[in-house]
Amino acid sequence: MRGVWTDRLLGGVTIVVFLFILAPVASIIVFSFNADRYPSLPWGGFSLDWYRAILTDETVRRGFGRSLQVAAIVSVLATFIGFATAYVDYRFRFTGKLAFLALAALPPTVPVLILGLAMLSFFSLIDLVGTLTGVIAGHVVLCSPFAMALIRMRLAEMSPDLEGAAWNLGATRWSCMRSVVLPFCKPAIFSALAITAAVSFDEFMIAWFVSGLNETLPVRILAMLQGQVSPRINAIGTIVFVITIALVFLAQFLTTRKADKEAP
Amino acid sequence: MAAPNPILLLNQVTKSFGDTVALHPTDLAIEKGEFIALMGPSGCGKTTTLRLIAGMDYASAGQLLMWGADDITATPPWERDMPMVWQSYALFPFLSVRENVEFGLRQKRRLLSPERRKRALEWLDRLGIADLAERSIHQLSGGQRQRVAIARALALHPEILLLDEPLSALDANLRLHMQSELKRLHSELGITFLYVTHNQSEAFAMADRVVILSDGRVQQIGAPKEVHRAPANRFVARFVGANTILDGRMTGAGTIETPVGTFGIARGTPPPAHAAASLLVPADRVTLSTEATGASNEVAAEVLTEEFTGSFVTVMLRLADGTEMKVQKQQSEIDGLDLRPGARLFAGWPGEVGYVLPGEAC
């Protein structure tokens, strides 16, 4: 039996861990509304100046737009590839399947610095450096494994009889895919869209190597940091954090809602 | 029943997975309107056979013919018209009960929405679950899911319905109830039911004919009574389970000599004199008494166990040579007997029930 004190202790530790992780993020959010130029206490009063400043900064706005555009395209492509990979794993048995899966899951395990460098040298061969297409290609490589993992987990819950039942009731392979496999995977597909969008939106290293003049938002942030330390960084950071965390929560929500609904 | 062409004919159908043969060449003619049960222990090939018929797997050799002419051996499952009731039910969790039943109508019959809906509701009503039509699958009990699965298959108005251990996940009461319901549906619809089960009582209670499989080979095909009274071989005799097998050897006089005595035989095809043979004694025909009656078909025995199953009692006896003998009696028939383990008594059987099987070299 677990005592009340054990529970409290566990709760306390959890809170401390969260505080430790979230404190820097919280300080960014807090100081983004600070009227003072320097992030120091006491607080200099509430202000939206820094937000106003970044919204009027053309380079930030363009970076933001590019990041959104890249994230949107990447999430769709990566989720599609992730779904296809996960389905191949689910449906077929073939020699070399383990190698296939290892290869499909590999990109996030490679340090992004290496990944970014490799892409830079490869893309320069095929004239993709400095283009958003290059950034998108790089992000798709990085994000697809996340989509695959999510959708594969969902497919693992799918009774192998389900497809058989659809065929048995007259559904061809394609209509079975459309009317059984996709609807079954729907929650995972939506969370994969959200997660891959979040990863892409946040990603700095590949974008930094590949984007050239087409800076995405994280690359723009670094450029600003190199120039001067301005509280505008806090404002951008807050916006990026809110968007990313919203996407992650959305993914989490979609996954748990499905679990609730299907609890016996 | 002797229609010119069977609705489905298996002609030397074989299935192997790599080096393993799951189904040896098998012939089976299924007549229109029949209730056929495929049964056997797990791994015997019954499910493989059903999957080949449904098109979930394709035969390695042999042919599947419908109406004697239409070769469906390589036809994909969606073009075969044999809906199946799955052991796992395989209902679509993201669809409501009614949408599940409509699934086949949408895919296969290409019916318009109002027509589909009407037919789905008709079948749900027929299976007594019309009030669940808009529920989600997760809200249903096992028995209710079972009914949805049956409605989903029957809504297609097929000529053959395939059932893969449909009752195995239900509790005993519900299973008996569904048995009679399936039997009723079968006689009302007049279509062919092909039923796979490992449960002997299920198969015997419902089927017109049973096909007993073991190790990927058909052991016997026949009416339940026939299989029960005249098993084709030792495996069937054991699988049916209601027999005692006494191994021995034929004498010159047409009797069988076993370690516990020499007995007359009344049925079966006796092997030649002096060949190995086995005598089957049906468990329900054995009489028990405390005194020897001097009859020729009688052996001394010792009680091993006594087990009540409702109004029946199953008594296991040990004969002089260690062979176990199974006896099934109504409770009232053995009221006065002492059946404690270790009690000694005599077991006899009427001469006309002794059934002989060729012995197996062992």
XYZ file of C-alpha atoms in Angstrom:
626
model
C 0.000 0.000 0.000
C 1.251 3.426 -0.880
C 1.082 5.888 1.950
C -0.198 9.439 1.773
C 3.329 10.669 2.371
C 4.771 8.694 -0.511
C 2.131 10.225 -2.768
C 2.895 13.709 -1.517
C 6.606 13.215 -1.911
C 6.122 11.944 -5.446
C 3.881 14.907 -6.223
C 6.442 17.292 -4.743
C 9.308 15.855 -6.765
C 7.239 16.029 -9.932
C 6.490 19.689 -9.311
C 10.149 20.482 -8.654
C 11.217 18.710 -11.864
C 8.619 20.626 -13.864
C 9.684 23.896 -12.274
C 13.293 23.189 -13.153
C 12.427 22.400 -16.765
C 9.911 25.167 -17.227
C 11.647 27.955 -15.303
C 13.735 29.208 -18.254
C 10.686 29.112 -20.531
C 8.617 30.877 -17.905
C 11.269 33.567 -17.478
C 11.268 34.172 -21.243
C 7.500 34.549 -21.222
C 7.561 36.828 -18.173
C 10.311 39.089 -19.498
C 8.710 39.296 -22.933
C 6.096 41.500 -21.254
C 8.684 43.479 -19.303
C 8.949 47.176 -20.130
C 12.650 47.248 -19.167
C 15.336 46.672 -21.699
C 17.277 44.252 -19.497
C 15.923 41.043 -18.036
C 16.411 41.842 -14.401
C 14.263 42.109 -11.334
C 12.402 44.080 -10.217
C 10.064 44.053 -13.172
C 9.902 47.347 -15.002
C 6.143 47.158 -15.692
C 3.886 45.481 -18.238
C 4.433 46.268 -21.877
C 3.608 44.882 -25.321
C 6.393 46.934 -26.949
C 8.559 43.952 -27.787
C 5.688 42.202 -29.506
C 4.947 45.364 -31.434
C 8.613 45.546 -32.371
C 8.814 42.049 -33.802
C 5.479 42.322 -35.595
C 6.774 45.342 -37.439
C 10.148 43.756 -38.138
C 9.977 42.599 -41.739
C 12.739 39.951 -41.351
C 10.930 38.363 -38.411
C 7.604 38.381 -40.201
C 9.104 36.768 -43.294
C 10.908 34.160 -41.172
C 7.686 33.405 -39.344
C 5.801 33.051 -42.617
C 8.453 30.753 -44.060
C 8.494 28.617 -40.924
C 4.723 28.207 -41.032
C 4.817 27.364 -44.717
C 7.598 24.820 -44.248
C 5.898 23.280 -41.199
C 2.608 22.913 -43.059
C 4.137 21.224 -46.097
C 6.524 19.103 -44.037
C 3.781 17.821 -41.744
C 1.724 16.584 -44.688
C 4.641 14.958 -46.518
C 6.238 13.457 -43.410
C 2.917 12.074 -42.174
C 2.241 10.540 -45.572
C 5.666 8.894 -45.682
C 5.380 7.854 -42.032
C 1.985 6.291 -42.671
C 3.239 4.426 -45.722
C 6.249 3.068 -43.819
C 4.154 2.043 -40.831
C 1.616 0.324 -43.068
C 4.285 -1.595 -44.956
C 5.569 -2.771 -41.592
C 2.047 -3.774 -40.511
C 0.911 -5.540 -43.628
C 3.897 -7.245 -45.171
C 6.502 -9.723 -44.093
C 9.711 -9.674 -46.080
C 13.380 -10.373 -45.638
C 15.318 -7.337 -44.505
C 12.294 -5.865 -42.748
C 14.287 -5.144 -39.611
C 16.897 -3.292 -41.651
C 14.103 -1.414 -43.422
C 12.621 -0.324 -40.107
C 15.987 0.610 -38.639
C 16.721 2.725 -41.681
C 13.308 4.367 -41.498
C 13.815 5.248 -37.831
C 17.405 6.384 -38.250
C 17.336 10.145 -39.064
C 16.516 11.509 -35.572
C 19.336 9.430 -34.076
C 21.930 11.147 -36.242
C 23.178 14.341 -34.559
C 21.431 17.202 -36.360
C 24.742 18.940 -36.849
C 25.929 16.003 -38.971
C 22.548 15.781 -40.669
C 22.618 19.481 -41.491
C 26.169 19.345 -42.831
C 25.432 16.266 -44.903
C 22.382 17.908 -46.390
C 24.303 21.063 -47.157
C 26.896 19.155 -49.132
C 24.350 16.935 -50.837
C 21.914 19.731 -51.659
C 24.717 21.816 -53.111
C 25.207 19.030 -55.650
C 21.580 19.170 -56.740
C 21.089 22.935 -56.432
C 18.738 22.890 -53.465
C 20.857 24.985 -51.113
C 19.296 28.298 -50.244
C 15.807 27.185 -51.233
C 12.788 26.488 -49.070
C 12.417 23.201 -50.989
C 15.765 22.204 -49.506
C 14.612 23.043 -45.991
C 11.389 21.134 -46.581
C 13.278 18.087 -47.875
C 15.583 18.140 -44.869
C 12.724 18.475 -42.414
C 10.747 15.680 -44.066
C 13.738 13.385 -43.532
C 13.934 14.407 -39.891
C 10.169 14.294 -39.179
C 8.962 11.177 -41.013
C 10.243 8.778 -38.331
C 8.155 10.555 -35.674
C 5.053 10.174 -37.831
C 5.916 6.545 -38.472
C 6.330 5.812 -34.779
C 2.961 7.336 -33.885
C 1.052 5.609 -36.672
C 2.821 2.325 -36.095
C 1.695 2.366 -32.478
C -1.871 2.845 -33.605
C -1.679 0.114 -36.240
C -0.352 -2.266 -33.599
C -3.767 -1.953 -31.936
C -5.587 -2.852 -35.118
C -6.834 -6.427 -35.127
C -5.314 -8.247 -38.100
C -8.813 -9.530 -38.837
C -10.112 -6.035 -39.523
C -8.709 -5.745 -43.023
C -9.712 -9.331 -43.720
C -13.243 -8.525 -42.625
C -13.373 -5.533 -44.974
C -12.148 -7.605 -47.926
C -14.554 -10.335 -46.975
C -17.422 -7.832 -47.120
C -16.466 -6.762 -50.623
C -13.970 -3.946 -50.091
C -11.048 -3.986 -52.524
C -7.566 -3.203 -51.245
C -7.981 0.480 -51.976
C -11.437 0.856 -50.594
C -10.337 -1.062 -47.505
C -7.492 1.419 -47.103
C -9.927 4.307 -47.461
C -12.787 2.975 -45.388
C -10.977 0.945 -42.719
C -7.246 1.579 -42.311
C -7.333 5.382 -42.639
C -10.351 5.879 -40.362
C -8.782 3.553 -37.817
C -5.516 5.499 -37.900
C -7.199 8.909 -37.970
C -6.294 9.962 -34.407
C -2.668 8.949 -34.947
C -2.551 10.671 -38.320
C -3.748 13.935 -36.794
C -1.296 13.728 -33.924
C 1.473 12.922 -36.420
C 0.518 16.042 -38.392
C 0.737 18.128 -35.223
C 3.996 16.636 -33.947
C 5.810 16.842 -37.278
C 4.625 20.433 -37.705
C 5.988 21.227 -34.240
C 9.352 19.558 -34.904
C 9.724 21.329 -38.225
C 8.614 24.713 -36.873
C 11.215 24.485 -34.113
C 14.048 22.988 -36.102
C 17.144 25.158 -36.291
C 20.245 23.251 -37.384
C 19.155 21.859 -40.747
C 17.433 25.118 -41.591
C 20.556 27.075 -40.641
C 22.739 25.022 -42.982
C 20.319 24.789 -45.865
C 18.087 27.859 -45.870
C 20.611 30.456 -47.048
C 18.808 33.751 -47.481
C 15.431 32.114 -46.974
C 15.748 32.225 -43.209
C 13.183 30.387 -41.149
C 12.193 31.820 -37.792
C 14.664 29.877 -35.614
C 17.510 30.905 -37.950
C 16.314 34.524 -37.772
C 16.322 34.329 -33.969
C 19.944 33.241 -33.914
C 20.905 35.989 -36.317
C 19.248 38.504 -34.002
C 20.987 37.039 -30.955
C 24.347 37.406 -32.665
C 23.683 41.057 -33.349
C 22.315 42.183 -30.038
C 20.569 40.796 -26.983
C 17.173 42.361 -27.206
C 14.000 41.564 -25.252
C 12.439 41.082 -28.687
C 13.988 37.585 -28.533
C 11.796 36.883 -25.518
C 8.719 37.880 -27.466
C 9.599 35.671 -30.423
C 10.540 32.849 -28.074
C 7.153 33.113 -26.387
C 5.313 32.936 -29.691
C 7.359 29.955 -30.866
C 6.863 28.234 -27.531
C 3.092 28.779 -27.566
C 2.720 27.464 -31.117
C 4.880 24.418 -30.470
C 3.322 23.544 -27.160
C -0.146 23.962 -28.672
C 0.722 21.484 -31.400
C 2.138 19.013 -28.883
C -0.915 19.328 -26.657
C -3.131 18.874 -29.680
C -1.300 15.656 -30.543
C -1.546 14.463 -26.947
C -5.227 15.329 -26.797
C -5.998 13.434 -29.989
C -4.188 10.370 -28.709
C -5.758 10.269 -25.272
C -9.250 11.050 -26.516
C -9.022 7.990 -28.721
C -7.871 5.935 -25.755
C -10.780 7.093 -23.604
C -13.301 6.318 -26.263
C -12.033 2.821 -26.796
C -11.602 1.856 -23.188
C -13.762 -1.226 -22.681
C -29.549 -33.356 -50.968
C -27.913 -34.947 -53.986
C -27.958 -31.840 -56.152
C -26.155 -32.277 -59.462
C -23.445 -29.875 -58.465
C -22.378 -28.938 -54.966
C -22.465 -25.239 -54.136
C -18.808 -25.474 -53.198
C -16.381 -28.183 -54.107
C -12.864 -28.553 -52.758
C -10.878 -30.581 -55.218
C -7.508 -31.727 -53.883
C -7.087 -28.370 -52.162
C -3.688 -28.081 -50.514
C -1.986 -25.393 -48.493
C 1.598 -25.238 -47.407
C 3.529 -22.459 -45.721
C 7.147 -22.940 -46.692
C 7.994 -26.495 -45.727
C 5.021 -26.917 -43.439
C 1.923 -28.471 -44.914
C -1.099 -26.917 -43.236
C -3.615 -28.780 -45.338
C -2.931 -31.982 -47.230
C -4.874 -32.520 -50.475
C -8.477 -32.347 -49.415
C -11.731 -33.156 -51.176
C -14.986 -31.855 -49.826
C -18.347 -31.324 -51.477
C -20.656 -28.881 -49.745
C -24.285 -29.003 -50.800
C -26.612 -26.040 -50.950
C -28.386 -25.419 -47.679
C -26.178 -27.687 -45.641
C -24.862 -26.904 -42.168
C -21.326 -28.246 -42.189
C -18.985 -28.103 -39.229
C -15.230 -28.363 -39.623
C -13.718 -29.485 -36.389
C -10.572 -30.739 -34.830
C -7.958 -29.708 -32.306
C -6.081 -26.454 -32.852
C -3.578 -26.649 -35.673
C -5.593 -29.350 -37.443
C -6.205 -27.287 -40.575
C -9.805 -26.279 -40.006
C -9.131 -22.554 -39.920
C -6.731 -22.868 -42.865
C -9.522 -24.521 -44.846
C -11.931 -21.727 -43.966
C -9.407 -19.051 -44.897
C -8.816 -20.723 -48.248
C -12.543 -20.773 -48.893
C -12.903 -17.107 -47.889
C -9.893 -16.150 -49.992
C -7.838 -14.851 -47.048
C -5.134 -17.244 -48.220
C -4.776 -18.915 -51.577
C -4.491 -22.653 -52.103
C -1.012 -23.950 -52.973
C -2.596 -26.596 -55.196
C -6.039 -27.881 -56.077
C -9.240 -26.115 -57.007
C -12.221 -24.464 -55.394
C -15.304 -24.733 -57.569
C -18.677 -23.121 -57.068
C -21.612 -24.927 -58.607
C -19.150 -27.333 -60.179
C -18.074 -24.847 -62.833
C -17.042 -21.499 -61.413
C -13.402 -21.768 -60.443
C -12.744 -19.339 -57.564
C -9.344 -20.716 -56.550
C -7.557 -17.463 -57.336
C -10.454 -15.043 -56.920
C -9.639 -12.228 -54.462
C -11.747 -12.246 -51.286
C -13.739 -9.134 -52.192
C -15.088 -10.860 -55.295
C -16.220 -13.955 -53.433
C -19.654 -13.874 -51.967
C -19.034 -15.578 -48.647
C -19.247 -13.255 -45.678
C -17.657 -14.506 -42.526
C -18.380 -14.233 -38.819
C -14.993 -13.913 -37.126
C -13.891 -15.351 -33.850
C -12.715 -11.871 -32.857
C -15.935 -10.437 -34.417
C -13.698 -7.998 -36.366
C -16.224 -5.194 -36.061
C -15.082 -1.759 -37.198
C -14.556 0.219 -33.976
C -14.898 3.628 -35.641
C -18.360 2.853 -37.025
C -21.660 2.565 -35.215
C -23.538 -0.726 -35.041
C -25.741 0.231 -37.986
C -22.778 1.453 -40.051
C -21.024 -1.832 -39.420
C -23.989 -3.740 -40.812
C -24.154 -1.339 -43.757
C -20.475 -1.784 -44.561
C -20.880 -4.768 -46.874
C -23.988 -3.297 -48.462
C -22.045 -0.171 -49.341
C -18.960 -2.011 -50.592
C -20.510 -4.936 -52.308
C -24.120 -4.327 -53.151
C -23.630 -0.649 -53.954
C -26.993 0.129 -52.441
C -28.129 3.686 -51.914
C -28.102 5.077 -48.421
C -31.828 4.797 -47.525
C -32.030 1.246 -48.860
C -28.864 0.282 -46.964
C -30.161 1.741 -43.797
C -33.467 -0.047 -44.123
C -31.835 -3.390 -44.697
C -29.346 -2.944 -41.880
C -32.140 -2.102 -39.450
C -34.144 -5.113 -40.635
C -31.285 -7.435 -39.834
C -30.528 -5.814 -36.506
C -34.189 -6.262 -35.684
C -34.101 -9.870 -36.772
C -31.215 -10.498 -34.392
C -32.988 -8.685 -31.604
C -30.652 -5.706 -31.320
C -32.513 -3.011 -33.258
C -32.346 -0.744 -30.213
C -28.545 -0.754 -30.346
C -28.351 0.535 -33.937
C -26.758 3.893 -33.131
C -24.474 2.649 -30.357
C -20.751 2.532 -30.719
C -19.107 -0.897 -30.755
C -17.260 -0.168 -27.506
C -20.522 0.029 -25.652
C -21.599 -3.500 -26.538
C -21.209 -6.743 -24.612
C -19.611 -9.799 -26.197
C -22.980 -11.359 -26.987
C -24.226 -8.157 -28.596
C -21.075 -7.833 -30.704
C -21.628 -11.392 -31.827
C -25.091 -10.505 -33.059
C -23.789 -7.442 -34.897
C -21.188 -9.623 -36.611
C -23.862 -12.089 -37.702
C -26.178 -9.310 -38.894
C -23.323 -7.704 -40.843
C -22.654 -10.951 -42.687
C -26.256 -11.953 -43.283
C -27.311 -8.503 -44.486
C -25.511 -9.338 -47.721
C -27.998 -12.175 -48.315
C -25.207 -14.613 -49.138
C -25.620 -18.186 -50.276
C -22.810 -19.331 -48.015
C -22.079 -18.038 -44.538
C -18.692 -18.763 -43.010
C -18.359 -18.904 -39.237
C -14.975 -19.118 -37.518
C -15.410 -20.269 -33.915
C -18.095 -17.629 -33.464
C -19.179 -18.752 -30.015
C -15.845 -19.460 -28.396
C -15.659 -16.118 -26.599
C -19.116 -16.367 -25.058
C -20.018 -17.816 -21.682
C -21.717 -21.204 -21.513
C -25.313 -20.012 -21.194
C -25.048 -17.506 -23.976
C -23.333 -20.063 -26.162
C -26.233 -22.494 -25.859
C -28.652 -19.701 -26.618
C -26.715 -18.578 -29.689
C -26.457 -22.182 -30.850
C -30.203 -22.522 -31.072
C -30.437 -19.091 -32.652
C -27.911 -19.975 -35.344
C -29.726 -23.243 -35.962
C -32.981 -21.318 -36.314
C -31.432 -18.800 -38.722
C -30.033 -21.644 -40.763
C -33.360 -23.357 -41.194
C -35.208 -20.086 -41.852
C -32.756 -18.821 -44.461
C -32.016 -22.125 -46.142
C -28.471 -21.040 -46.965
C -25.264 -22.978 -46.477
C -23.455 -22.568 -43.168
C -19.815 -23.535 -42.930
C -18.873 -23.585 -39.299
C -15.416 -24.017 -37.820
C -15.087 -25.069 -34.210
C -12.966 -27.082 -31.839
C -16.002 -27.671 -29.689
C -17.510 -31.046 -30.327
C -20.831 -30.460 -28.630
C -21.355 -27.269 -30.650
C -20.672 -29.053 -33.914
C -22.753 -32.089 -33.051
C -25.666 -29.991 -31.857
C -25.942 -27.885 -34.989
C -24.370 -29.514 -38.009
C -25.912 -31.779 -40.632
C -22.465 -33.111 -41.353
C -19.175 -32.751 -39.557
C -15.719 -32.856 -41.063
C -13.109 -33.972 -38.568
C -9.576 -32.836 -39.283
C -6.287 -33.654 -37.708
C -2.756 -32.747 -38.792
C -4.067 -31.137 -41.947
C -5.935 -34.223 -43.094
C -9.614 -35.065 -43.168
C -10.184 -37.961 -40.793
C -13.881 -38.447 -41.322
C -16.874 -36.768 -42.918
C -20.316 -37.751 -41.803
C -23.464 -36.986 -39.870
C -22.777 -36.360 -36.179
C -24.504 -39.591 -35.175
C -22.468 -41.579 -37.646
C -19.203 -40.085 -36.463
C -20.226 -40.700 -32.905
C -21.311 -44.311 -33.309
C -18.867 -45.391 -35.996
C -15.661 -43.399 -35.863
C -13.474 -44.014 -38.895
C -10.262 -44.335 -36.970
C -8.602 -44.126 -33.640
C -8.143 -40.348 -33.806
C -11.836 -39.745 -34.357
C -12.715 -42.221 -31.630
C -10.499 -40.347 -29.206
C -11.588 -36.920 -30.383
C -15.253 -37.764 -29.992
C -14.203 -38.812 -26.552
C -17.230 -40.809 -25.483
C -15.585 -44.173 -25.990
C -13.263 -46.516 -24.224
C -10.666 -48.019 -26.520
C -9.534 -51.555 -25.691
C -6.514 -52.547 -27.747
C -6.065 -56.155 -28.721
C -5.835 -58.667 -31.512
C -8.376 -60.534 -33.611
C -8.830 -64.210 -32.781
C -9.577 -66.857 -35.368
C -13.194 -66.910 -34.234
C -14.069 -63.305 -35.094
C -13.751 -62.097 -31.537
C -11.173 -59.696 -30.165
C -8.710 -60.677 -27.500
C -7.603 -57.913 -25.155
C -5.576 -57.985 -21.934
C -8.824 -57.697 -19.956
C -10.763 -60.428 -21.767
C -12.026 -61.691 -25.081
C -15.102 -59.968 -26.410
C -17.543 -60.347 -29.246
C -17.856 -57.624 -31.823
C -21.038 -56.528 -33.430
C -20.221 -53.591 -35.673
C -17.484 -52.195 -37.847
C -15.357 -54.031 -40.381
C -13.258 -56.578 -38.533
C -9.620 -56.824 -39.586
C -8.381 -60.281 -40.683
C -7.750 -62.938 -38.057
C -4.743 -62.323 -35.805
C -4.348 -58.700 -36.930
C -4.161 -55.908 -34.358
C -7.549 -54.411 -33.587
C -9.273 -52.178 -31.053
C -12.684 -52.491 -29.483
C -14.689 -49.341 -28.815
C -17.147 -49.335 -25.978
C -19.472 -46.309 -25.927
C -19.417 -44.656 -22.515
C -23.180 -44.323 -22.250
C -23.858 -48.003 -22.880
C -21.802 -49.366 -20.029
C -23.706 -50.749 -17.047
C -22.197 -50.887 -13.589
C -22.907 -53.463 -10.923
C -21.352 -54.600 -7.663
C -21.742 -58.324 -8.442
C -20.415 -60.105 -11.494
C -23.309 -61.118 -13.716
C -21.302 -63.680 -15.640
C -22.108 -62.016 -18.957
C -19.458 -62.340 -21.643
C -18.932 -58.583 -22.083
C -17.933 -57.777 -18.586
C -14.770 -56.632 -16.862
C -13.704 -56.023 -13.316
C -12.808 -52.422 -12.555
C -11.810 -50.001 -9.867
C -13.271 -46.514 -9.552
C -10.807 -43.697 -10.231
C -12.951 -40.581 -10.183
C -16.544 -39.554 -10.315
C -17.572 -36.241 -11.788
C -20.965 -34.576 -11.904
C -21.929 -32.532 -14.909
C -25.506 -31.489 -14.347
C -27.736 -34.522 -14.451
C -24.959 -36.677 -15.894
C -22.227 -38.421 -14.014
C -18.937 -39.344 -15.632
C -17.163 -42.190 -13.906
C -13.598 -43.080 -14.776
C -12.675 -46.693 -14.078
C -9.369 -48.484 -14.157
C -9.354 -51.973 -15.638
C -7.048 -54.785 -14.658
C -4.355 -53.845 -17.202
C -4.431 -50.163 -16.319
C -6.639 -49.039 -19.242
C -9.025 -46.278 -18.261
C -12.672 -46.766 -19.041
C -15.132 -43.925 -19.297
C -18.729 -44.392 -18.224
C -21.484 -41.814 -18.549
C -24.721 -42.364 -16.682
C -27.792 -40.499 -15.561
C -27.559 -39.763 -11.874
C -30.666 -41.869 -11.216
C -29.171 -44.963 -12.836
C -26.311 -45.253 -10.401
C -27.895 -43.966 -7.223
C -27.304 -47.084 -5.170
C -23.695 -47.697 -6.164
C -20.613 -47.026 -4.148
C -18.470 -44.876 -6.430
C -15.806 -43.720 -4.064
C -12.330 -43.846 -5.551
C -10.925 -47.312 -5.043
C -14.327 -49.041 -4.933
C -14.434 -52.269 -6.924
C -17.205 -53.125 -9.309
C -18.044 -54.710 -12.625
C -18.601 -52.927 -15.912
C -20.552 -54.633 -18.679
C -22.033 -53.702 -22.005
C -24.563 -55.270 -24.366
C -22.974 -57.375 -27.100
C -24.477 -55.295 -29.919
C -22.559 -52.108 -29.078
C -18.999 -53.431 -29.463
C -17.438 -51.625 -32.447
C -14.174 -52.750 -33.949
C -11.429 -50.552 -35.411
C -8.339 -51.739 -37.180
C -5.505 -51.604 -34.678
C -2.640 -49.255 -35.261
C 0.903 -50.432 -35.469
C 2.516 -49.077 -32.372
